[in-house]
mmCIF file of C-alpha atoms in Angstrom:
data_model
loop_
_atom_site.group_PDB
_atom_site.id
_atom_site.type_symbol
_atom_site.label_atom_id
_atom_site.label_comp_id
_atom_site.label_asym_id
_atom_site.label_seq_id
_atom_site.Cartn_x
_atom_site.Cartn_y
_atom_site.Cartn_z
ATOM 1 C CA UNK A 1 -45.878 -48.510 18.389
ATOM 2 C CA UNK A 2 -42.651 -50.368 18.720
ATOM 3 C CA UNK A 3 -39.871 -49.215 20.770
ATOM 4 C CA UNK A 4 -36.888 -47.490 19.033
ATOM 5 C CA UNK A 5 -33.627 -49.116 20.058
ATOM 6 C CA UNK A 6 -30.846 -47.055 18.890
ATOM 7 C CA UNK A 7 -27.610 -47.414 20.341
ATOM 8 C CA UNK A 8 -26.293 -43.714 21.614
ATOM 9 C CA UNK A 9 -23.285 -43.758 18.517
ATOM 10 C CA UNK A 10 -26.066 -44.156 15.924
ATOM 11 C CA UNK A 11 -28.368 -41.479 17.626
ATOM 12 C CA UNK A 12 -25.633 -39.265 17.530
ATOM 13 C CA UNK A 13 -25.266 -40.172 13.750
ATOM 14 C CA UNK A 14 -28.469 -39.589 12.953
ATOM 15 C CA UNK A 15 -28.474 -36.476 14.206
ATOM 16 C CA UNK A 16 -25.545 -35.607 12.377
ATOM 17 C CA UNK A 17 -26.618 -36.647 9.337
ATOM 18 C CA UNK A 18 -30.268 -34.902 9.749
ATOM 19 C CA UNK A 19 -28.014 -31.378 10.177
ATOM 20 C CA UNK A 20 -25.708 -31.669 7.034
ATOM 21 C CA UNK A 21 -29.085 -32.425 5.225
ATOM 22 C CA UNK A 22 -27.672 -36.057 3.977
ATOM 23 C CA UNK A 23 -29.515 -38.998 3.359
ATOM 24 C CA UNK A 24 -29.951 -41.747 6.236
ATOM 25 C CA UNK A 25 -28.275 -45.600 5.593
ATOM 26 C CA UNK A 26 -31.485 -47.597 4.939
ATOM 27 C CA UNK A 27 -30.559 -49.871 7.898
ATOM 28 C CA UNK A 28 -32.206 -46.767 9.283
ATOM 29 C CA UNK A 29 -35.128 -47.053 7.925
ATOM 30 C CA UNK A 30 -36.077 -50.522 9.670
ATOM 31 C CA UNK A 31 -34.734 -49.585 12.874
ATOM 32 C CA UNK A 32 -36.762 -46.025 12.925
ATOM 33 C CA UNK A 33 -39.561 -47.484 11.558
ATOM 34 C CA UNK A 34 -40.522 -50.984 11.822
ATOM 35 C CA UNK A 35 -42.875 -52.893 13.722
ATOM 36 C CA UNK A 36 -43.593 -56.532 14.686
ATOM 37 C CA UNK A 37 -45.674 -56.721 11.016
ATOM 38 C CA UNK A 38 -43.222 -55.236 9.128
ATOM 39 C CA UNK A 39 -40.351 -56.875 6.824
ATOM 40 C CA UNK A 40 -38.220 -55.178 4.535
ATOM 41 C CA UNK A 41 -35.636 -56.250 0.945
ATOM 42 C CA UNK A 42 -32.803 -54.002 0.922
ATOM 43 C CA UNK A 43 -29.727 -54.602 -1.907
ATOM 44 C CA UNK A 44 -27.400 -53.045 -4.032
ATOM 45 C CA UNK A 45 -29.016 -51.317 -6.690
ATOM 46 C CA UNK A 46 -33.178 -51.594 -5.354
ATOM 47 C CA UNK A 47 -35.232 -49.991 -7.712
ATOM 48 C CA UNK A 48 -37.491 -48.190 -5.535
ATOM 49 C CA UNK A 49 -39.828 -47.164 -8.016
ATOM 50 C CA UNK A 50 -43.472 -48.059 -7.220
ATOM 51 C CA UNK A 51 -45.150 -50.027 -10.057
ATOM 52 C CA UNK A 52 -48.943 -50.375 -11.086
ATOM 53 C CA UNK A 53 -48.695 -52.473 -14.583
ATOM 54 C CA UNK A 54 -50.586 -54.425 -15.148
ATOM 55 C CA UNK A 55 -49.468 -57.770 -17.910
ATOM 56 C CA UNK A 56 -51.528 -60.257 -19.217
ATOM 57 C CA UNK A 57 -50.779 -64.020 -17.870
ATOM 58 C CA UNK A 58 -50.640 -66.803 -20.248
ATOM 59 C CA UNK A 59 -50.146 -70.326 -19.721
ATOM 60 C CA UNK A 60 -46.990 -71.808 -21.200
ATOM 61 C CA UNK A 61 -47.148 -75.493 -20.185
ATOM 62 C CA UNK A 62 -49.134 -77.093 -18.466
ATOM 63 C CA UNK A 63 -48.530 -80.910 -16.809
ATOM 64 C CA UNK A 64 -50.649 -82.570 -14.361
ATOM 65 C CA UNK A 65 -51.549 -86.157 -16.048
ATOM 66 C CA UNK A 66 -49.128 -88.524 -17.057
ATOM 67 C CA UNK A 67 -48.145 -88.051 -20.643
ATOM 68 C CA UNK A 68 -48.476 -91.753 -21.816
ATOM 69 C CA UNK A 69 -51.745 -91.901 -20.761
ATOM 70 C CA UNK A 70 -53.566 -89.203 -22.663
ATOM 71 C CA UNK A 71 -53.335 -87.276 -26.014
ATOM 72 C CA UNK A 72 -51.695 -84.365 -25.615
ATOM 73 C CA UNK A 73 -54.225 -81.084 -26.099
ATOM 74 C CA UNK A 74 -53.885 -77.354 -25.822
ATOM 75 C CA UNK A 75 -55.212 -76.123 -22.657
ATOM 76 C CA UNK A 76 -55.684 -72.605 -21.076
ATOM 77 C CA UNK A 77 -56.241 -71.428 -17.936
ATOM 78 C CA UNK A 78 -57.697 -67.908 -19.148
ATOM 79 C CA UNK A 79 -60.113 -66.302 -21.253
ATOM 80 C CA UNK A 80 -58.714 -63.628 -24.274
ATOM 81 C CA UNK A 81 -59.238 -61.321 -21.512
ATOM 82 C CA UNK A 82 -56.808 -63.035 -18.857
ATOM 83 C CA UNK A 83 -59.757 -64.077 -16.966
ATOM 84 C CA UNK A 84 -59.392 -67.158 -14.927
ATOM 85 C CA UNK A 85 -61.634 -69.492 -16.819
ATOM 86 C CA UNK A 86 -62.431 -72.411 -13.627
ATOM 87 C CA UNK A 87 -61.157 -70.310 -10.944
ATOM 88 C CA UNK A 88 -57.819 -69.535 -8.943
ATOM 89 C CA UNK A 89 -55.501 -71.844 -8.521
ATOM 90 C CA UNK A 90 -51.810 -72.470 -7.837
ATOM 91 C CA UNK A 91 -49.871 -71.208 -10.016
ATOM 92 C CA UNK A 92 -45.935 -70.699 -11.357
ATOM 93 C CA UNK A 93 -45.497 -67.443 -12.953
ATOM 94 C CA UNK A 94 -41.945 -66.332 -14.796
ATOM 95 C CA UNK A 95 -41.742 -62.642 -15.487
ATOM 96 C CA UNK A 96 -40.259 -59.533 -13.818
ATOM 97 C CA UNK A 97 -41.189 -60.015 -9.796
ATOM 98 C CA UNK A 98 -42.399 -56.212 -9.776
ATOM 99 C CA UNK A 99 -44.763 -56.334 -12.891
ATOM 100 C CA UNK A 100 -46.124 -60.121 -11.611
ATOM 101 C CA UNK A 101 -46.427 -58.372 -8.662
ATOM 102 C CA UNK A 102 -47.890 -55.175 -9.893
ATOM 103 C CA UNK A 103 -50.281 -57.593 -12.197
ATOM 104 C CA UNK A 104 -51.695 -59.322 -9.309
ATOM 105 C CA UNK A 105 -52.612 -56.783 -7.207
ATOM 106 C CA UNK A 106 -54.050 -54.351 -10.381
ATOM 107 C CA UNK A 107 -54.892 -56.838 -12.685
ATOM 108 C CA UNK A 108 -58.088 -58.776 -13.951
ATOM 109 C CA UNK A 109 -57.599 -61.596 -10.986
ATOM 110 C CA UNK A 110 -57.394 -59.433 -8.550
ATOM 111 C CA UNK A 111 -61.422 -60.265 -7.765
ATOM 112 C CA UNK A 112 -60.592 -63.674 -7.996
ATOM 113 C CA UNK A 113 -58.177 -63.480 -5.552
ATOM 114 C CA UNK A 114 -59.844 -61.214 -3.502
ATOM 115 C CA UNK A 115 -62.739 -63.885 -2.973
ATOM 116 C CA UNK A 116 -60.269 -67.176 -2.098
ATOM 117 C CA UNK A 117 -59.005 -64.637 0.446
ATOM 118 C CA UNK A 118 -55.949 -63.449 -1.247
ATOM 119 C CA UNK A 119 -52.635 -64.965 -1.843
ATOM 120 C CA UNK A 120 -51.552 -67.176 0.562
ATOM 121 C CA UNK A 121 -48.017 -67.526 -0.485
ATOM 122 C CA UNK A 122 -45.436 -65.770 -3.211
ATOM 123 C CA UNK A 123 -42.474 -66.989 -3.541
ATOM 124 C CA UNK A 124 -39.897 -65.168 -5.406
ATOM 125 C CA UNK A 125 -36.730 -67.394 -6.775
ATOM 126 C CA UNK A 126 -33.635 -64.781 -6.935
ATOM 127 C CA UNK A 127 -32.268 -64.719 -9.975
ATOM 128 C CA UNK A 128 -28.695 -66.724 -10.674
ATOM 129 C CA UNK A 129 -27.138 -67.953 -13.727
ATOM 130 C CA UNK A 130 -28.612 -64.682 -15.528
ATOM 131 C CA UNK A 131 -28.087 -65.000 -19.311
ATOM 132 C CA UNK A 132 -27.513 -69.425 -19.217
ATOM 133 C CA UNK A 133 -29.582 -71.548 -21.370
ATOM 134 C CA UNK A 134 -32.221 -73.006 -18.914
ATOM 135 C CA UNK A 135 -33.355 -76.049 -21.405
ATOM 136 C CA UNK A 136 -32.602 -78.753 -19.206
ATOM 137 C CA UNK A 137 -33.751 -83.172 -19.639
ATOM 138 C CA UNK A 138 -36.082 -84.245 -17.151
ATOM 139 C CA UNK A 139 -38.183 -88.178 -16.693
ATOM 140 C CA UNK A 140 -42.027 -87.630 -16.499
ATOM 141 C CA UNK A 141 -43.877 -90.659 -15.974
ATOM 142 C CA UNK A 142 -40.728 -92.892 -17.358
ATOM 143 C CA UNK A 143 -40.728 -90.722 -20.126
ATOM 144 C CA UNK A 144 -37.358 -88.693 -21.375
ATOM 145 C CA UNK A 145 -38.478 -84.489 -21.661
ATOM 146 C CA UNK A 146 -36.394 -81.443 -23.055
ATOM 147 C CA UNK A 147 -37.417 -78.648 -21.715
ATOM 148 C CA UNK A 148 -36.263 -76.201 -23.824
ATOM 149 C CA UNK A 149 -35.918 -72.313 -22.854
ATOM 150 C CA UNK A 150 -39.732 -70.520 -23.550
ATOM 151 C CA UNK A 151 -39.904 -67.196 -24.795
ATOM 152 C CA UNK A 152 -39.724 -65.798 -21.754
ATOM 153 C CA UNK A 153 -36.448 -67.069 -21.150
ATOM 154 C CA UNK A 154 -35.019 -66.592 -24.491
#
């Protein structure tokens, strides 16, 4: 177990706290009890609410040939059931970073994942410009795109 370093003024806090029955600062909590594993998201307004949904995942677009070259199909990384249909792979995923989460862990990949040894990396892009319209112009392959907002987004 790690060793607690506390300076003596927030010892003496503590204990105050502890015997008017309040509520400790979370920069408590990490200090009391982390470890060298450990890493903790605090913030204004944290939700600590434990979730175990679990969503479907759909594929909205997908681009990984150049767009000139082919026809343009539908294509589907999942069964109706969510099921991966060719196995995991790397994937972006837009939704609520709890419910993803919650989806991954619960959900009908979590075998999947479970047999490529789990997830190697998440990475969770904070949310800014809440509310904008995200269509934005982009060149693929010398070719002029609009991406324009999904459903999701709208």
């Amino acid at each position: 177990m790690a060793r607690i370093n506390l300076t003596e003024s927030e010892k003496n806090e503590i204990i105050d706290l502890i015997k008017q029955g309040k509520p400790l600062p979370k920069e408590y909590i990490y200090k009391l009890y982390a470890d060298d594993e450990d890493v903790f998201l605090f913030w204004n307004g944290r939700n600590e609410t434990v979730t175990n949904a679990v969503l479907p995942f759909h594929s909205i677009e997908h681009i990984d040939e150049p767009r000139k070259e082919i026809e343009p199909q539908q294509i589907t990384m999942f069964d109706t059931t969510g099921r991966q249909l060719k196995g995991w792979t790397n994937k972006l995923i837009w939704g609520d970073n709890r419910l993803i989460l919650s989806s991954l862990v619960n959900g009908p990949m979590q075998e999947e994942i479970e047999k490529q040894g789990g997830l190697k990396l998440i990475y969770i892009d904070p949310p800014f410009a809440v509310g904008a319209d995200f269509s934005y112009n982009i060149t693929v392959n010398g070719e002029d795109v609009t991406k324009q907002q999904s459903i999701i987004e709208e």
